[in-house]
Amino acid sequence: MSETKTRVPAVPGLFTLEPEVALVGSRCSDCGSYFFPREQVVCRNPRCRSSHLEACELSRAGKLWSFTSSAYKPPPPFVAPEPFEPFALAAVELEREKLVVLGQVVRGVLPEALRVGMPMQLTSEVLEESDSQVLMVWKWAPSGAASIEAKR
Ligand SMILES: [Zn+2]
């Protein structure tokens, strides 16, 4: 991969890559509820309904709340490596917000390696590369595994 290409989120606005990968959610300034993906119109807390919502970066760490295996290839616009490799899906409870956020687990970490309650962290992986840029996605990794993944 060329170091001169710009790395951009595959879905703009859902997460940032600089200075490090972070999910972009929102926080209601009246009741303190957090939302992901970002809520922009009205707070979904039925006892609040405020429209004072601010974008914020969510915790990059949490604990594994549940997980499953995806053994089939999801339909487009999902981009899967060819040949398709099964992957794990993790639901992670964010450290500070206590929101449960579903996401793919990094390549090479299958469900056999996961345990409910284990610490997880947010990381990023290359989705596809064009002539001018590298499209990135965010993923979950067991804490400590993200650095191993990045060295490959
Ligand atoms: Zn609210």
PDB file of C-alpha atoms and ligand atoms in Angstrom:
ATOM      1  CA  MET A   1       0.000   0.000   0.000  1.00  0.00           C
ATOM      2  CA  SER A   2       1.337   3.426  -0.927  1.00  0.00           C
ATOM      3  CA  GLU A   3       1.941   5.784   1.988  1.00  0.00           C
ATOM      4  CA  THR A   4       0.989   8.805  -0.134  1.00  0.00           C
ATOM      5  CA  LYS A   5      -2.658   7.855  -0.603  1.00  0.00           C
ATOM      6  CA  THR A   6      -5.225   9.490   1.618  1.00  0.00           C
ATOM      7  CA  ARG A   7      -6.971   7.194   4.069  1.00  0.00           C
ATOM      8  CA  VAL A   8     -10.664   8.062   4.302  1.00  0.00           C
ATOM      9  CA  PRO A   9     -13.605   6.532   6.178  1.00  0.00           C
ATOM     10  CA  ALA A  10     -15.697   4.295   3.878  1.00  0.00           C
ATOM     11  CA  VAL A  11     -18.805   5.923   5.381  1.00  0.00           C
ATOM     12  CA  PRO A  12     -18.169   9.655   5.884  1.00  0.00           C
ATOM     13  CA  GLY A  13     -19.425  11.036   9.189  1.00  0.00           C
ATOM     14  CA  LEU A  14     -19.781   7.669  10.928  1.00  0.00           C
ATOM     15  CA  PHE A  15     -16.258   7.682  12.311  1.00  0.00           C
ATOM     16  CA  THR A  16     -13.011   9.616  12.117  1.00  0.00           C
ATOM     17  CA  LEU A  17      -9.481   8.352  11.551  1.00  0.00           C
ATOM     18  CA  GLU A  18      -7.492  11.327  12.878  1.00  0.00           C
ATOM     19  CA  PRO A  19      -5.784  11.560  15.261  1.00  0.00           C
ATOM     20  CA  GLU A  20      -6.983   8.012  15.871  1.00  0.00           C
ATOM     21  CA  VAL A  21     -10.023   6.001  14.879  1.00  0.00           C
ATOM     22  CA  ALA A  22     -13.151   7.029  16.803  1.00  0.00           C
ATOM     23  CA  LEU A  23     -16.872   6.512  16.306  1.00  0.00           C
ATOM     24  CA  VAL A  24     -18.842   9.739  15.977  1.00  0.00           C
ATOM     25  CA  GLY A  25     -22.017   9.672  18.024  1.00  0.00           C
ATOM     26  CA  SER A  26     -24.088  12.340  19.651  1.00  0.00           C
ATOM     27  CA  ARG A  27     -24.922  13.346  23.202  1.00  0.00           C
ATOM     28  CA  CYS A  28     -28.074  15.059  24.374  1.00  0.00           C
ATOM     29  CA  SER A  29     -27.040  18.085  26.412  1.00  0.00           C
ATOM     30  CA  ASP A  30     -30.299  17.978  28.400  1.00  0.00           C
ATOM     31  CA  CYS A  31     -30.512  14.345  29.561  1.00  0.00           C
ATOM     32  CA  GLY A  32     -26.991  13.079  28.779  1.00  0.00           C
ATOM     33  CA  SER A  33     -28.112  10.171  26.540  1.00  0.00           C
ATOM     34  CA  TYR A  34     -25.638   8.984  23.915  1.00  0.00           C
ATOM     35  CA  PHE A  35     -26.540   7.794  20.417  1.00  0.00           C
ATOM     36  CA  PHE A  36     -24.714   5.943  17.672  1.00  0.00           C
ATOM     37  CA  PRO A  37     -24.989   6.435  14.768  1.00  0.00           C
ATOM     38  CA  ARG A  38     -25.259  10.153  15.397  1.00  0.00           C
ATOM     39  CA  GLU A  39     -28.750  11.484  16.174  1.00  0.00           C
ATOM     40  CA  GLN A  40     -29.233  14.961  14.725  1.00  0.00           C
ATOM     41  CA  VAL A  41     -32.887  15.922  15.089  1.00  0.00           C
ATOM     42  CA  VAL A  42     -34.380  14.975  18.425  1.00  0.00           C
ATOM     43  CA  CYS A  43     -33.329  12.982  21.507  1.00  0.00           C
ATOM     44  CA  ARG A  44     -34.802   9.473  21.384  1.00  0.00           C
ATOM     45  CA  ASN A  45     -35.231   9.312  25.153  1.00  0.00           C
ATOM     46  CA  PRO A  46     -39.074   9.306  25.409  1.00  0.00           C
ATOM     47  CA  ARG A  47     -38.900  11.326  28.665  1.00  0.00           C
ATOM     48  CA  CYS A  48     -36.698  14.018  27.108  1.00  0.00           C
ATOM     49  CA  ARG A  49     -37.311  14.798  23.417  1.00  0.00           C
ATOM     50  CA  SER A  50     -34.776  17.634  23.483  1.00  0.00           C
ATOM     51  CA  SER A  51     -33.269  18.891  20.225  1.00  0.00           C
ATOM     52  CA  HIS A  52     -29.959  19.909  21.851  1.00  0.00           C
ATOM     53  CA  LEU A  53     -27.763  17.197  20.392  1.00  0.00           C
ATOM     54  CA  GLU A  54     -24.006  17.557  20.054  1.00  0.00           C
ATOM     55  CA  ALA A  55     -21.668  15.391  17.993  1.00  0.00           C
ATOM     56  CA  CYS A  56     -19.035  13.654  20.103  1.00  0.00           C
ATOM     57  CA  GLU A  57     -16.379  11.001  19.780  1.00  0.00           C
ATOM     58  CA  LEU A  58     -17.346   7.837  21.640  1.00  0.00           C
ATOM     59  CA  SER A  59     -15.156   5.636  23.861  1.00  0.00           C
ATOM     60  CA  ARG A  60     -12.617   3.620  21.920  1.00  0.00           C
ATOM     61  CA  ALA A  61     -12.750   0.819  24.493  1.00  0.00           C
ATOM     62  CA  GLY A  62     -15.409  -1.370  26.006  1.00  0.00           C
ATOM     63  CA  LYS A  63     -16.229  -4.927  26.951  1.00  0.00           C
ATOM     64  CA  LEU A  64     -17.588  -7.711  24.810  1.00  0.00           C
ATOM     65  CA  TRP A  65     -21.316  -7.942  25.498  1.00  0.00           C
ATOM     66  CA  SER A  66     -22.101 -10.665  22.943  1.00  0.00           C
ATOM     67  CA  PHE A  67     -20.810 -12.002  19.643  1.00  0.00           C
ATOM     68  CA  THR A  68     -21.670 -14.244  16.729  1.00  0.00           C
ATOM     69  CA  SER A  69     -20.203 -15.667  13.555  1.00  0.00           C
ATOM     70  CA  SER A  70     -20.978 -14.581  10.005  1.00  0.00           C
ATOM     71  CA  ALA A  71     -20.336 -17.624   7.866  1.00  0.00           C
ATOM     72  CA  TYR A  72     -22.053 -16.330   4.725  1.00  0.00           C
ATOM     73  CA  LYS A  73     -21.222 -13.403   2.489  1.00  0.00           C
ATOM     74  CA  PRO A  74     -23.475 -10.405   3.204  1.00  0.00           C
ATOM     75  CA  PRO A  75     -25.047  -8.732   0.128  1.00  0.00           C
ATOM     76  CA  PRO A  76     -23.718  -5.493  -1.444  1.00  0.00           C
ATOM     77  CA  PRO A  77     -22.907  -2.747  -0.565  1.00  0.00           C
ATOM     78  CA  PHE A  78     -20.888  -4.908   1.849  1.00  0.00           C
ATOM     79  CA  VAL A  79     -17.404  -5.425   0.451  1.00  0.00           C
ATOM     80  CA  ALA A  80     -16.032  -8.892   1.222  1.00  0.00           C
ATOM     81  CA  PRO A  81     -12.612 -10.293   0.474  1.00  0.00           C
ATOM     82  CA  GLU A  82     -12.516 -12.933  -2.282  1.00  0.00           C
ATOM     83  CA  PRO A  83     -12.568 -15.777  -1.528  1.00  0.00           C
ATOM     84  CA  PHE A  84     -14.987 -14.984   1.289  1.00  0.00           C
ATOM     85  CA  GLU A  85     -13.658 -15.571   4.794  1.00  0.00           C
ATOM     86  CA  PRO A  86     -16.068 -16.046   7.725  1.00  0.00           C
ATOM     87  CA  PHE A  87     -15.771 -13.306  10.326  1.00  0.00           C
ATOM     88  CA  ALA A  88     -16.980 -12.529  13.826  1.00  0.00           C
ATOM     89  CA  LEU A  89     -19.487  -9.816  14.733  1.00  0.00           C
ATOM     90  CA  ALA A  90     -19.175  -8.264  18.164  1.00  0.00           C
ATOM     91  CA  ALA A  91     -21.566  -6.242  20.301  1.00  0.00           C
ATOM     92  CA  VAL A  92     -19.381  -4.124  22.553  1.00  0.00           C
ATOM     93  CA  GLU A  93     -20.582  -2.124  25.551  1.00  0.00           C
ATOM     94  CA  LEU A  94     -18.719   1.184  25.461  1.00  0.00           C
ATOM     95  CA  GLU A  95     -16.711   1.990  28.580  1.00  0.00           C
ATOM     96  CA  ARG A  96     -18.109   5.458  29.302  1.00  0.00           C
ATOM     97  CA  GLU A  97     -21.450   5.636  27.472  1.00  0.00           C
ATOM     98  CA  LYS A  98     -22.623   2.045  28.210  1.00  0.00           C
ATOM     99  CA  LEU A  99     -24.026   1.973  24.663  1.00  0.00           C
ATOM    100  CA  VAL A 100     -23.821  -1.399  22.922  1.00  0.00           C
ATOM    101  CA  VAL A 101     -22.288  -0.967  19.462  1.00  0.00           C
ATOM    102  CA  LEU A 102     -22.306  -3.776  16.925  1.00  0.00           C
ATOM    103  CA  GLY A 103     -19.390  -4.169  14.556  1.00  0.00           C
ATOM    104  CA  GLN A 104     -17.161  -6.546  12.683  1.00  0.00           C
ATOM    105  CA  VAL A 105     -14.160  -8.053  14.451  1.00  0.00           C
ATOM    106  CA  VAL A 106     -10.745  -7.684  12.830  1.00  0.00           C
ATOM    107  CA  ARG A 107      -9.709 -10.197  10.190  1.00  0.00           C
ATOM    108  CA  GLY A 108      -8.170 -13.320  11.658  1.00  0.00           C
ATOM    109  CA  VAL A 109      -9.982 -13.186  15.028  1.00  0.00           C
ATOM    110  CA  LEU A 110     -12.788 -15.752  14.910  1.00  0.00           C
ATOM    111  CA  PRO A 111     -15.512 -16.443  17.518  1.00  0.00           C
ATOM    112  CA  GLU A 112     -13.401 -19.208  19.119  1.00  0.00           C
ATOM    113  CA  ALA A 113     -10.997 -16.503  20.311  1.00  0.00           C
ATOM    114  CA  LEU A 114     -13.724 -14.367  21.934  1.00  0.00           C
ATOM    115  CA  ARG A 115     -15.215 -14.486  25.449  1.00  0.00           C
ATOM    116  CA  VAL A 116     -18.121 -12.422  26.788  1.00  0.00           C
ATOM    117  CA  GLY A 117     -16.764  -9.730  29.115  1.00  0.00           C
ATOM    118  CA  MET A 118     -13.313  -9.486  27.544  1.00  0.00           C
ATOM    119  CA  PRO A 119     -11.907  -5.995  26.916  1.00  0.00           C
ATOM    120  CA  MET A 120     -12.252  -4.789  23.338  1.00  0.00           C
ATOM    121  CA  GLN A 121     -10.927  -1.773  21.524  1.00  0.00           C
ATOM    122  CA  LEU A 122     -11.741   0.118  18.364  1.00  0.00           C
ATOM    123  CA  THR A 123      -9.348  -0.137  15.458  1.00  0.00           C
ATOM    124  CA  SER A 124      -9.435   0.328  11.679  1.00  0.00           C
ATOM    125  CA  GLU A 125      -8.786  -1.843   8.649  1.00  0.00           C
ATOM    126  CA  VAL A 126      -8.418  -1.281   4.916  1.00  0.00           C
ATOM    127  CA  LEU A 127     -11.662  -1.978   3.038  1.00  0.00           C
ATOM    128  CA  GLU A 128     -10.559  -1.185  -0.528  1.00  0.00           C
ATOM    129  CA  GLU A 129      -7.899   0.767  -2.260  1.00  0.00           C
ATOM    130  CA  SER A 130      -8.373   2.867  -5.383  1.00  0.00           C
ATOM    131  CA  ASP A 131      -5.794   4.784  -7.433  1.00  0.00           C
ATOM    132  CA  SER A 132      -6.127   7.848  -5.257  1.00  0.00           C
ATOM    133  CA  GLN A 133      -7.302   6.777  -1.824  1.00  0.00           C
ATOM    134  CA  VAL A 134      -7.657   4.001   0.712  1.00  0.00           C
ATOM    135  CA  LEU A 135     -11.140   3.363   2.068  1.00  0.00           C
ATOM    136  CA  MET A 136     -11.048   2.424   5.734  1.00  0.00           C
ATOM    137  CA  VAL A 137     -13.581   0.734   8.000  1.00  0.00           C
ATOM    138  CA  TRP A 138     -13.689   0.551  11.785  1.00  0.00           C
ATOM    139  CA  LYS A 139     -13.563  -2.794  13.546  1.00  0.00           C
ATOM    140  CA  TRP A 140     -13.480  -4.266  17.018  1.00  0.00           C
ATOM    141  CA  ALA A 141     -10.426  -6.107  18.277  1.00  0.00           C
ATOM    142  CA  PRO A 142      -9.662  -7.841  21.566  1.00  0.00           C
ATOM    143  CA  SER A 143      -7.498  -5.365  23.532  1.00  0.00           C
ATOM    144  CA  GLY A 144      -3.896  -5.934  22.565  1.00  0.00           C
ATOM    145  CA  ALA A 145      -4.791  -7.602  19.265  1.00  0.00           C
ATOM    146  CA  ALA A 146      -5.158  -4.348  17.311  1.00  0.00           C
ATOM    147  CA  SER A 147      -1.454  -3.614  17.551  1.00  0.00           C
ATOM    148  CA  ILE A 148      -0.666  -7.136  16.371  1.00  0.00           C
ATOM    149  CA  GLU A 149      -3.044  -6.655  13.421  1.00  0.00           C
ATOM    150  CA  ALA A 150      -1.494  -3.315  12.471  1.00  0.00           C
ATOM    151  CA  LYS A 151       1.974  -4.869  12.189  1.00  0.00           C
ATOM    152  CA  ARG A 152       0.978  -7.293   9.420  1.00  0.00           C
TER     153      ARG A 152
HETATM  154 ZN    ZN B   1     -32.268  13.915  25.898  1.00  0.00          ZN
END
